[in-house]
JSON list of C-alpha atoms and ligand atoms in Angstrom, two decimals:
[
{"chain": "Y", "resi": 1365, "resn": "UNK", "atom": "CA", "xyz": [-15.30, -37.07, 22.40]},
{"chain": "Y", "resi": 1366, "resn": "UNK", "atom": "CA", "xyz": [-18.71, -38.61, 22.43]},
{"chain": "Y", "resi": 1367, "resn": "UNK", "atom": "CA", "xyz": [-22.13, -37.85, 21.12]},
{"chain": "Y", "resi": 1368, "resn": "UNK", "atom": "CA", "xyz": [-23.20, -34.47, 22.47]},
{"chain": "Y", "resi": 1369, "resn": "UNK", "atom": "CA", "xyz": [-26.88, -34.84, 23.31]},
{"chain": "Y", "resi": 1370, "resn": "UNK", "atom": "CA", "xyz": [-28.87, -31.68, 22.91]},
{"chain": "Y", "resi": 1371, "resn": "UNK", "atom": "CA", "xyz": [-26.83, -30.23, 20.09]},
{"chain": "Y", "resi": 1372, "resn": "UNK", "atom": "CA", "xyz": [-28.35, -32.10, 17.19]},
{"chain": "Y", "resi": 1373, "resn": "UNK", "atom": "CA", "xyz": [-31.54, -33.41, 18.77]},
{"chain": "Y", "resi": 1374, "resn": "UNK", "atom": "CA", "xyz": [-33.56, -30.32, 17.62]},
{"chain": "Y", "resi": 1375, "resn": "UNK", "atom": "CA", "xyz": [-32.47, -31.07, 14.04]},
{"chain": "Y", "resi": 1376, "resn": "UNK", "atom": "CA", "xyz": [-33.93, -34.59, 14.39]},
{"chain": "Y", "resi": 1377, "resn": "UNK", "atom": "CA", "xyz": [-37.19, -33.13, 15.66]},
{"chain": "Y", "resi": 1378, "resn": "UNK", "atom": "CA", "xyz": [-37.72, -30.69, 12.77]},
{"chain": "Y", "resi": 1379, "resn": "UNK", "atom": "CA", "xyz": [-36.48, -33.15, 10.13]},
{"chain": "Y", "resi": 1380, "resn": "UNK", "atom": "CA", "xyz": [-38.83, -35.89, 11.38]},
{"chain": "Y", "resi": 1381, "resn": "UNK", "atom": "CA", "xyz": [-41.78, -33.51, 11.64]},
{"chain": "Y", "resi": 1382, "resn": "UNK", "atom": "CA", "xyz": [-41.10, -32.42, 8.07]},
{"chain": "Y", "resi": 1383, "resn": "UNK", "atom": "CA", "xyz": [-40.55, -35.86, 6.53]},
{"chain": "Y", "resi": 1384, "resn": "UNK", "atom": "CA", "xyz": [-42.92, -38.11, 8.50]},
{"chain": "Y", "resi": 1385, "resn": "UNK", "atom": "CA", "xyz": [-45.39, -35.30, 9.18]},
{"chain": "Y", "resi": 1386, "resn": "UNK", "atom": "CA", "xyz": [-45.32, -34.46, 5.46]},
{"chain": "Y", "resi": 1387, "resn": "UNK", "atom": "CA", "xyz": [-44.58, -30.80, 6.12]},
{"chain": "Y", "resi": 1388, "resn": "UNK", "atom": "CA", "xyz": [-47.63, -30.42, 8.37]},
{"chain": "Y", "resi": 1389, "resn": "UNK", "atom": "CA", "xyz": [-45.97, -31.87, 11.44]},
{"chain": "Y", "resi": 1390, "resn": "UNK", "atom": "CA", "xyz": [-48.75, -34.37, 12.16]},
{"chain": "Y", "resi": 1391, "resn": "UNK", "atom": "CA", "xyz": [-49.20, -36.49, 14.23]},
{"chain": "Y", "resi": 1392, "resn": "UNK", "atom": "CA", "xyz": [-46.74, -34.45, 16.25]},
{"chain": "Y", "resi": 1393, "resn": "UNK", "atom": "CA", "xyz": [-46.76, -36.35, 19.58]},
{"chain": "Y", "resi": 1394, "resn": "UNK", "atom": "CA", "xyz": [-45.49, -39.76, 18.33]},
{"chain": "Y", "resi": 1395, "resn": "UNK", "atom": "CA", "xyz": [-43.16, -38.09, 15.79]},
{"chain": "Y", "resi": 1396, "resn": "UNK", "atom": "CA", "xyz": [-41.66, -35.93, 18.54]},
{"chain": "Y", "resi": 1397, "resn": "UNK", "atom": "CA", "xyz": [-41.34, -38.92, 20.89]},
{"chain": "Y", "resi": 1398, "resn": "UNK", "atom": "CA", "xyz": [-39.67, -41.03, 18.18]},
{"chain": "Y", "resi": 1399, "resn": "UNK", "atom": "CA", "xyz": [-37.25, -38.20, 17.35]},
{"chain": "Y", "resi": 1400, "resn": "UNK", "atom": "CA", "xyz": [-36.21, -37.91, 21.03]},
{"chain": "Y", "resi": 1401, "resn": "UNK", "atom": "CA", "xyz": [-36.10, -41.57, 22.18]},
{"chain": "Y", "resi": 1402, "resn": "UNK", "atom": "CA", "xyz": [-32.81, -42.60, 20.47]},
{"chain": "Y", "resi": 1403, "resn": "UNK", "atom": "CA", "xyz": [-30.96, -39.78, 22.32]},
{"chain": "Y", "resi": 1404, "resn": "UNK", "atom": "CA", "xyz": [-32.63, -40.34, 25.72]},
{"chain": "Y", "resi": 1405, "resn": "UNK", "atom": "CA", "xyz": [-30.38, -43.24, 26.85]},
{"chain": "Y", "resi": 1406, "resn": "UNK", "atom": "CA", "xyz": [-27.42, -40.80, 26.62]},
{"chain": "Y", "resi": 1407, "resn": "UNK", "atom": "CA", "xyz": [-29.25, -38.43, 28.99]},
{"chain": "Y", "resi": 1408, "resn": "UNK", "atom": "CA", "xyz": [-30.06, -41.35, 31.32]},
{"chain": "Y", "resi": 1409, "resn": "UNK", "atom": "CA", "xyz": [-26.37, -42.35, 31.28]},
{"chain": "Y", "resi": 1410, "resn": "UNK", "atom": "CA", "xyz": [-25.38, -38.76, 32.08]},
{"chain": "Y", "resi": 1411, "resn": "UNK", "atom": "CA", "xyz": [-27.96, -38.43, 34.89]},
{"chain": "Y", "resi": 1412, "resn": "UNK", "atom": "CA", "xyz": [-26.85, -41.70, 36.51]},
{"chain": "Y", "resi": 1413, "resn": "UNK", "atom": "CA", "xyz": [-23.11, -40.99, 36.18]},
{"chain": "Y", "resi": 1414, "resn": "UNK", "atom": "CA", "xyz": [-23.24, -37.32, 37.17]},
{"chain": "Y", "resi": 1415, "resn": "UNK", "atom": "CA", "xyz": [-26.19, -37.23, 39.52]},
{"chain": "Y", "resi": 1416, "resn": "UNK", "atom": "CA", "xyz": [-26.10, -40.62, 41.23]},
{"chain": "Y", "resi": 1417, "resn": "UNK", "atom": "CA", "xyz": [-22.44, -41.63, 41.04]},
{"chain": "Y", "resi": 1418, "resn": "UNK", "atom": "CA", "xyz": [-20.88, -38.14, 40.97]},
{"chain": "Y", "resi": 1419, "resn": "UNK", "atom": "CA", "xyz": [-18.52, -39.02, 38.09]},
{"chain": "Y", "resi": 1420, "resn": "UNK", "atom": "CA", "xyz": [-16.45, -36.06, 36.83]},
{"chain": "Y", "resi": 1421, "resn": "UNK", "atom": "CA", "xyz": [-17.70, -34.39, 33.63]},
{"chain": "Y", "resi": 1422, "resn": "UNK", "atom": "CA", "xyz": [-14.60, -35.18, 31.53]},
{"chain": "Y", "resi": 1423, "resn": "UNK", "atom": "CA", "xyz": [-14.46, -38.77, 32.77]},
{"chain": "Y", "resi": 1424, "resn": "UNK", "atom": "CA", "xyz": [-18.08, -39.29, 31.70]},
{"chain": "Y", "resi": 1425, "resn": "UNK", "atom": "CA", "xyz": [-17.45, -38.31, 28.07]},
{"chain": "Y", "resi": 1426, "resn": "UNK", "atom": "CA", "xyz": [-13.95, -39.75, 27.74]},
{"chain": "Y", "resi": 1427, "resn": "UNK", "atom": "CA", "xyz": [-14.43, -43.01, 29.60]},
{"chain": "Y", "resi": 1428, "resn": "UNK", "atom": "CA", "xyz": [-17.83, -43.93, 31.04]},
{"chain": "Y", "resi": 1429, "resn": "UNK", "atom": "CA", "xyz": [-19.69, -43.25, 27.78]},
{"chain": "Y", "resi": 1430, "resn": "UNK", "atom": "CA", "xyz": [-17.58, -45.97, 26.14]},
{"chain": "Y", "resi": 1431, "resn": "UNK", "atom": "CA", "xyz": [-18.17, -48.59, 28.88]},
{"chain": "Y", "resi": 1432, "resn": "UNK", "atom": "CA", "xyz": [-19.64, -51.70, 27.22]},
{"chain": "Y", "resi": 1433, "resn": "UNK", "atom": "CA", "xyz": [-22.80, -51.68, 29.36]},
{"chain": "Y", "resi": 1434, "resn": "UNK", "atom": "CA", "xyz": [-23.64, -48.06, 28.53]},
{"chain": "Y", "resi": 1435, "resn": "UNK", "atom": "CA", "xyz": [-22.75, -48.60, 24.87]},
{"chain": "Y", "resi": 1436, "resn": "UNK", "atom": "CA", "xyz": [-25.16, -51.55, 24.67]},
{"chain": "Y", "resi": 1437, "resn": "UNK", "atom": "CA", "xyz": [-27.89, -49.54, 26.41]},
{"chain": "Y", "resi": 1438, "resn": "UNK", "atom": "CA", "xyz": [-27.43, -46.57, 24.05]},
{"chain": "Y", "resi": 1439, "resn": "UNK", "atom": "CA", "xyz": [-27.06, -48.64, 20.87]},
{"chain": "Y", "resi": 1440, "resn": "UNK", "atom": "CA", "xyz": [-30.17, -50.72, 21.62]},
{"chain": "Y", "resi": 1441, "resn": "UNK", "atom": "CA", "xyz": [-32.29, -47.58, 21.12]},
{"chain": "Y", "resi": 1442, "resn": "UNK", "atom": "CA", "xyz": [-30.49, -46.88, 17.83]},
{"chain": "Y", "resi": 1443, "resn": "UNK", "atom": "CA", "xyz": [-30.79, -50.40, 16.41]},
{"chain": "Y", "resi": 1444, "resn": "UNK", "atom": "CA", "xyz": [-32.46, -50.38, 12.98]},
{"chain": "Y", "resi": 1445, "resn": "UNK", "atom": "CA", "xyz": [-33.52, -54.08, 13.15]},
{"chain": "Y", "resi": 1446, "resn": "UNK", "atom": "CA", "xyz": [-35.13, -53.61, 16.59]},
{"chain": "Y", "resi": 1447, "resn": "UNK", "atom": "CA", "xyz": [-36.87, -50.41, 15.45]},
{"chain": "Y", "resi": 1448, "resn": "UNK", "atom": "CA", "xyz": [-38.07, -52.19, 12.28]},
{"chain": "Y", "resi": 1449, "resn": "UNK", "atom": "CA", "xyz": [-39.42, -55.04, 14.43]},
{"chain": "Y", "resi": 1450, "resn": "UNK", "atom": "CA", "xyz": [-41.21, -52.52, 16.64]},
{"chain": "Y", "resi": 1451, "resn": "UNK", "atom": "CA", "xyz": [-42.74, -50.88, 13.57]},
{"chain": "Y", "resi": 1452, "resn": "UNK", "atom": "CA", "xyz": [-43.85, -54.27, 12.19]},
{"chain": "Y", "resi": 1453, "resn": "UNK", "atom": "CA", "xyz": [-45.61, -55.13, 15.48]},
{"chain": "Y", "resi": 1454, "resn": "UNK", "atom": "CA", "xyz": [-47.24, -51.70, 15.55]},
{"chain": "Y", "resi": 1455, "resn": "UNK", "atom": "CA", "xyz": [-48.36, -52.20, 11.94]},
{"chain": "Y", "resi": 1456, "resn": "UNK", "atom": "CA", "xyz": [-49.91, -55.60, 12.73]},
{"chain": "Y", "resi": 1457, "resn": "UNK", "atom": "CA", "xyz": [-51.73, -54.12, 15.69]},
{"chain": "Y", "resi": 1458, "resn": "UNK", "atom": "CA", "xyz": [-52.80, -51.18, 13.54]},
{"chain": "Y", "resi": 1459, "resn": "UNK", "atom": "CA", "xyz": [-51.49, -48.75, 16.17]},
{"chain": "Y", "resi": 1460, "resn": "UNK", "atom": "CA", "xyz": [-51.83, -45.21, 14.86]},
{"chain": "Y", "resi": 1461, "resn": "UNK", "atom": "CA", "xyz": [-49.58, -43.94, 17.63]},
{"chain": "Y", "resi": 1462, "resn": "UNK", "atom": "CA", "xyz": [-46.74, -46.48, 17.55]},
{"chain": "Y", "resi": 1463, "resn": "UNK", "atom": "CA", "xyz": [-46.37, -46.66, 13.74]},
{"chain": "Y", "resi": 1464, "resn": "UNK", "atom": "CA", "xyz": [-45.26, -43.02, 13.32]},
{"chain": "Y", "resi": 1465, "resn": "UNK", "atom": "CA", "xyz": [-43.26, -43.29, 16.58]},
{"chain": "Y", "resi": 1466, "resn": "UNK", "atom": "CA", "xyz": [-41.15, -46.19, 15.28]},
{"chain": "Y", "resi": 1467, "resn": "UNK", "atom": "CA", "xyz": [-40.88, -44.55, 11.84]},
{"chain": "Y", "resi": 1468, "resn": "UNK", "atom": "CA", "xyz": [-39.56, -41.44, 13.56]},
{"chain": "Y", "resi": 1469, "resn": "UNK", "atom": "CA", "xyz": [-37.06, -43.50, 15.61]},
{"chain": "Y", "resi": 1470, "resn": "UNK", "atom": "CA", "xyz": [-35.95, -45.18, 12.37]},
{"chain": "Y", "resi": 1471, "resn": "UNK", "atom": "CA", "xyz": [-35.42, -41.85, 10.63]},
{"chain": "Y", "resi": 1472, "resn": "UNK", "atom": "CA", "xyz": [-33.40, -40.58, 13.62]},
{"chain": "Y", "resi": 1473, "resn": "UNK", "atom": "CA", "xyz": [-31.20, -43.71, 13.60]},
{"chain": "Y", "resi": 1474, "resn": "UNK", "atom": "CA", "xyz": [-30.87, -43.58, 9.79]},
{"chain": "Y", "resi": 1475, "resn": "UNK", "atom": "CA", "xyz": [-29.80, -39.92, 9.92]},
{"chain": "Y", "resi": 1476, "resn": "UNK", "atom": "CA", "xyz": [-27.29, -40.68, 12.71]},
{"chain": "Y", "resi": 1477, "resn": "UNK", "atom": "CA", "xyz": [-25.93, -43.57, 10.61]},
{"chain": "Y", "resi": 1478, "resn": "UNK", "atom": "CA", "xyz": [-24.94, -41.06, 7.90]},
{"chain": "Y", "resi": 1479, "resn": "UNK", "atom": "CA", "xyz": [-23.23, -38.46, 10.11]},
{"chain": "Y", "resi": 1480, "resn": "UNK", "atom": "CA", "xyz": [-21.24, -40.29, 12.80]},
{"chain": "Y", "resi": 1481, "resn": "UNK", "atom": "CA", "xyz": [-17.57, -41.09, 12.33]},
{"chain": "Y", "resi": 1482, "resn": "UNK", "atom": "CA", "xyz": [-15.54, -42.34, 15.34]},
{"chain": "Y", "resi": 1483, "resn": "UNK", "atom": "CA", "xyz": [-18.58, -42.24, 17.60]},
{"chain": "Y", "resi": 1484, "resn": "UNK", "atom": "CA", "xyz": [-20.83, -44.34, 15.33]},
{"chain": "Y", "resi": 1485, "resn": "UNK", "atom": "CA", "xyz": [-23.54, -46.43, 16.98]},
{"chain": "Y", "resi": 1486, "resn": "UNK", "atom": "CA", "xyz": [-23.91, -50.15, 16.28]},
{"chain": "Y", "resi": 1487, "resn": "UNK", "atom": "CA", "xyz": [-27.02, -49.66, 14.18]},
{"chain": "Y", "resi": 1488, "resn": "UNK", "atom": "CA", "xyz": [-27.52, -53.35, 13.35]},
{"chain": "Y", "resi": 1489, "resn": "UNK", "atom": "CA", "xyz": [-27.56, -54.92, 16.82]},
{"chain": "Y", "resi": 1490, "resn": "UNK", "atom": "CA", "xyz": [-28.28, -57.73, 17.66]},
{"chain": "Y", "resi": 1491, "resn": "UNK", "atom": "CA", "xyz": [-27.49, -59.07, 14.16]},
{"chain": "Y", "resi": 1492, "resn": "UNK", "atom": "CA", "xyz": [-23.98, -57.61, 14.00]},
{"chain": "Y", "resi": 1493, "resn": "UNK", "atom": "CA", "xyz": [-21.86, -55.18, 16.01]},
{"chain": "Y", "resi": 1494, "resn": "UNK", "atom": "CA", "xyz": [-20.60, -53.51, 12.82]},
{"chain": "Y", "resi": 1495, "resn": "UNK", "atom": "CA", "xyz": [-20.15, -49.73, 12.95]},
{"chain": "Y", "resi": 1496, "resn": "UNK", "atom": "CA", "xyz": [-20.20, -47.58, 9.85]},
{"chain": "Y", "resi": 1497, "resn": "UNK", "atom": "CA", "xyz": [-17.62, -44.78, 10.09]},
{"chain": "Y", "resi": 1498, "resn": "UNK", "atom": "CA", "xyz": [-19.18, -42.17, 7.87]},
{"chain": "Y", "resi": 1499, "resn": "UNK", "atom": "CA", "xyz": [-16.84, -39.75, 6.05]},
{"chain": "Y", "resi": 1500, "resn": "UNK", "atom": "CA", "xyz": [-19.14, -37.02, 7.41]},
{"chain": "Y", "resi": 1501, "resn": "UNK", "atom": "CA", "xyz": [-19.38, -36.24, 11.11]},
{"chain": "Y", "resi": 1502, "resn": "UNK", "atom": "CA", "xyz": [-22.08, -34.01, 12.56]},
{"chain": "Y", "resi": 1503, "resn": "UNK", "atom": "CA", "xyz": [-19.50, -32.32, 14.82]},
{"chain": "Y", "resi": 1504, "resn": "UNK", "atom": "CA", "xyz": [-15.92, -33.32, 14.00]},
{"chain": "Y", "resi": 1505, "resn": "UNK", "atom": "CA", "xyz": [-14.12, -30.60, 11.93]},
{"chain": "Y", "resi": 1506, "resn": "UNK", "atom": "CA", "xyz": [-11.80, -33.30, 10.53]},
{"chain": "Y", "resi": 1507, "resn": "UNK", "atom": "CA", "xyz": [-14.86, -34.84, 8.85]},
{"chain": "Y", "resi": 1508, "resn": "UNK", "atom": "CA", "xyz": [-16.76, -31.83, 7.46]},
{"chain": "Y", "resi": 1509, "resn": "UNK", "atom": "CA", "xyz": [-18.22, -31.13, 10.91]},
{"chain": "Y", "resi": 1510, "resn": "UNK", "atom": "CA", "xyz": [-18.23, -27.35, 10.40]},
{"chain": "Y", "resi": 1511, "resn": "UNK", "atom": "CA", "xyz": [-19.92, -27.57, 7.00]},
{"chain": "Y", "resi": 1512, "resn": "UNK", "atom": "CA", "xyz": [-22.48, -29.97, 8.44]},
{"chain": "Y", "resi": 1513, "resn": "UNK", "atom": "CA", "xyz": [-23.13, -27.73, 11.46]},
{"chain": "Y", "resi": 1514, "resn": "UNK", "atom": "CA", "xyz": [-23.86, -24.82, 9.11]},
{"chain": "Y", "resi": 1515, "resn": "UNK", "atom": "CA", "xyz": [-26.26, -26.97, 7.06]},
{"chain": "Y", "resi": 1516, "resn": "UNK", "atom": "CA", "xyz": [-27.89, -28.24, 10.26]},
{"chain": "Y", "resi": 1517, "resn": "UNK", "atom": "CA", "xyz": [-28.46, -24.70, 11.59]},
{"chain": "Y", "resi": 1518, "resn": "UNK", "atom": "CA", "xyz": [-29.95, -23.72, 8.23]},
{"chain": "Y", "resi": 1519, "resn": "UNK", "atom": "CA", "xyz": [-32.27, -26.75, 8.30]},
{"chain": "Y", "resi": 1520, "resn": "UNK", "atom": "CA", "xyz": [-33.42, -25.86, 11.83]},
{"chain": "Y", "resi": 1521, "resn": "UNK", "atom": "CA", "xyz": [-34.01, -22.17, 11.09]},
{"chain": "Y", "resi": 1522, "resn": "UNK", "atom": "CA", "xyz": [-35.85, -22.78, 7.78]},
{"chain": "Y", "resi": 1523, "resn": "UNK", "atom": "CA", "xyz": [-38.00, -25.64, 9.01]},
{"chain": "Y", "resi": 1524, "resn": "UNK", "atom": "CA", "xyz": [-38.91, -24.10, 12.36]},
{"chain": "Y", "resi": 1525, "resn": "UNK", "atom": "CA", "xyz": [-39.85, -20.95, 10.42]},
{"chain": "Y", "resi": 1526, "resn": "UNK", "atom": "CA", "xyz": [-42.03, -23.16, 8.22]},
{"chain": "Y", "resi": 1527, "resn": "UNK", "atom": "CA", "xyz": [-43.77, -24.68, 11.25]},
{"chain": "Y", "resi": 1528, "resn": "UNK", "atom": "CA", "xyz": [-44.30, -21.30, 12.92]},
{"chain": "Y", "resi": 1529, "resn": "UNK", "atom": "CA", "xyz": [-46.15, -20.09, 9.81]},
{"chain": "Y", "resi": 1530, "resn": "UNK", "atom": "CA", "xyz": [-47.77, -23.30, 8.57]},
{"chain": "Y", "resi": 1531, "resn": "UNK", "atom": "CA", "xyz": [-47.86, -25.73, 11.51]},
{"chain": "Y", "resi": 1532, "resn": "UNK", "atom": "CA", "xyz": [-51.21, -27.52, 11.47]},
{"chain": "Y", "resi": 1533, "resn": "UNK", "atom": "CA", "xyz": [-51.88, -27.02, 15.14]},
{"chain": "Y", "resi": 1534, "resn": "UNK", "atom": "CA", "xyz": [-50.79, -24.72, 17.90]},
{"chain": "Y", "resi": 1535, "resn": "UNK", "atom": "CA", "xyz": [-48.47, -27.24, 19.54]},
{"chain": "Y", "resi": 1536, "resn": "UNK", "atom": "CA", "xyz": [-46.45, -27.58, 16.32]},
{"chain": "Y", "resi": 1537, "resn": "UNK", "atom": "CA", "xyz": [-46.21, -23.78, 15.91]},
{"chain": "Y", "resi": 1538, "resn": "UNK", "atom": "CA", "xyz": [-45.17, -23.52, 19.58]},
{"chain": "Y", "resi": 1539, "resn": "UNK", "atom": "CA", "xyz": [-42.57, -26.28, 19.09]},
{"chain": "Y", "resi": 1540, "resn": "UNK", "atom": "CA", "xyz": [-41.20, -24.43, 16.04]},
{"chain": "Y", "resi": 1541, "resn": "UNK", "atom": "CA", "xyz": [-40.89, -21.20, 18.05]},
{"chain": "Y", "resi": 1542, "resn": "UNK", "atom": "CA", "xyz": [-39.18, -22.98, 20.95]},
{"chain": "Y", "resi": 1543, "resn": "UNK", "atom": "CA", "xyz": [-36.64, -24.69, 18.71]},
{"chain": "Y", "resi": 1544, "resn": "UNK", "atom": "CA", "xyz": [-35.97, -21.47, 16.79]},
{"chain": "Y", "resi": 1545, "resn": "UNK", "atom": "CA", "xyz": [-35.43, -19.49, 20.03]},
{"chain": "Y", "resi": 1546, "resn": "UNK", "atom": "CA", "xyz": [-33.13, -22.18, 21.47]},
{"chain": "Y", "resi": 1547, "resn": "UNK", "atom": "CA", "xyz": [-31.13, -22.31, 18.24]},
{"chain": "Y", "resi": 1548, "resn": "UNK", "atom": "CA", "xyz": [-30.82, -18.51, 18.08]},
{"chain": "Y", "resi": 1549, "resn": "UNK", "atom": "CA", "xyz": [-29.47, -18.57, 21.66]},
{"chain": "Y", "resi": 1550, "resn": "UNK", "atom": "CA", "xyz": [-27.05, -21.36, 20.75]},
{"chain": "Y", "resi": 1551, "resn": "UNK", "atom": "CA", "xyz": [-25.76, -19.42, 17.70]},
{"chain": "Y", "resi": 1552, "resn": "UNK", "atom": "CA", "xyz": [-25.42, -16.18, 19.71]},
{"chain": "Y", "resi": 1553, "resn": "UNK", "atom": "CA", "xyz": [-23.54, -18.02, 22.44]},
{"chain": "Y", "resi": 1554, "resn": "UNK", "atom": "CA", "xyz": [-21.23, -19.70, 19.90]},
{"chain": "Y", "resi": 1555, "resn": "UNK", "atom": "CA", "xyz": [-20.49, -16.36, 18.17]},
{"chain": "Y", "resi": 1556, "resn": "UNK", "atom": "CA", "xyz": [-19.60, -14.66, 21.48]},
{"chain": "Y", "resi": 1557, "resn": "UNK", "atom": "CA", "xyz": [-17.48, -17.64, 22.49]},
{"chain": "Y", "resi": 1558, "resn": "UNK", "atom": "CA", "xyz": [-15.59, -17.70, 19.16]},
{"chain": "Y", "resi": 1559, "resn": "UNK", "atom": "CA", "xyz": [-15.00, -13.93, 19.29]},
{"chain": "Y", "resi": 1560, "resn": "UNK", "atom": "CA", "xyz": [-13.56, -14.31, 22.80]},
{"chain": "Y", "resi": 1561, "resn": "UNK", "atom": "CA", "xyz": [-11.29, -17.10, 21.50]},
{"chain": "Y", "resi": 1562, "resn": "UNK", "atom": "CA", "xyz": [-10.15, -14.77, 18.69]},
{"chain": "Y", "resi": 1563, "resn": "UNK", "atom": "CA", "xyz": [-9.34, -11.97, 21.14]},
{"chain": "Y", "resi": 1564, "resn": "UNK", "atom": "CA", "xyz": [-7.58, -14.20, 23.66]},
{"chain": "W", "resi": 230, "resn": "ZN", "atom": "ZN1", "xyz": [-28.97, -39.53, 17.81]}
]
């Protein structure tokens, strides 16, 4: 089983807005972009495999995702040295947009580093291909995945609530509402699904 894009991406968004945006969620555009970019190559991979090549769903996640070319493409966007280099260049140029963007990418990759077990990215490319198998997985029940999922949902609900009430501008409040609504739908769907499993 591979990384499931879309499940934990909202958690990256609210966490990065909180930490890098210092609770005010500003500047929200580069922070949002930086929180999304490390997960985008997975969506690109999915779009190419499913949409262009017509690969079967199960084959994508059990086989194609692990192909060395796709792995390199995905891991490049999760590489801490490359992100640090990007931040350094942005710092030298004094770019007010790219500095928080690379910081946000770095926080995303750093958070992923802590909560991926078998599906860990190579976070130190191109220096080394070493993967850290964290004892905690953001999804795998064999590695505290259920506990983590609960904590993640709590983080999303509390911080989107915070942004809805205190977000410095309308876009941040809107973003908070969108993430909260999507998460509520996800939880409702999961509850119905689990109940069905229990009955069946
Ligand atoms: Zn990620």
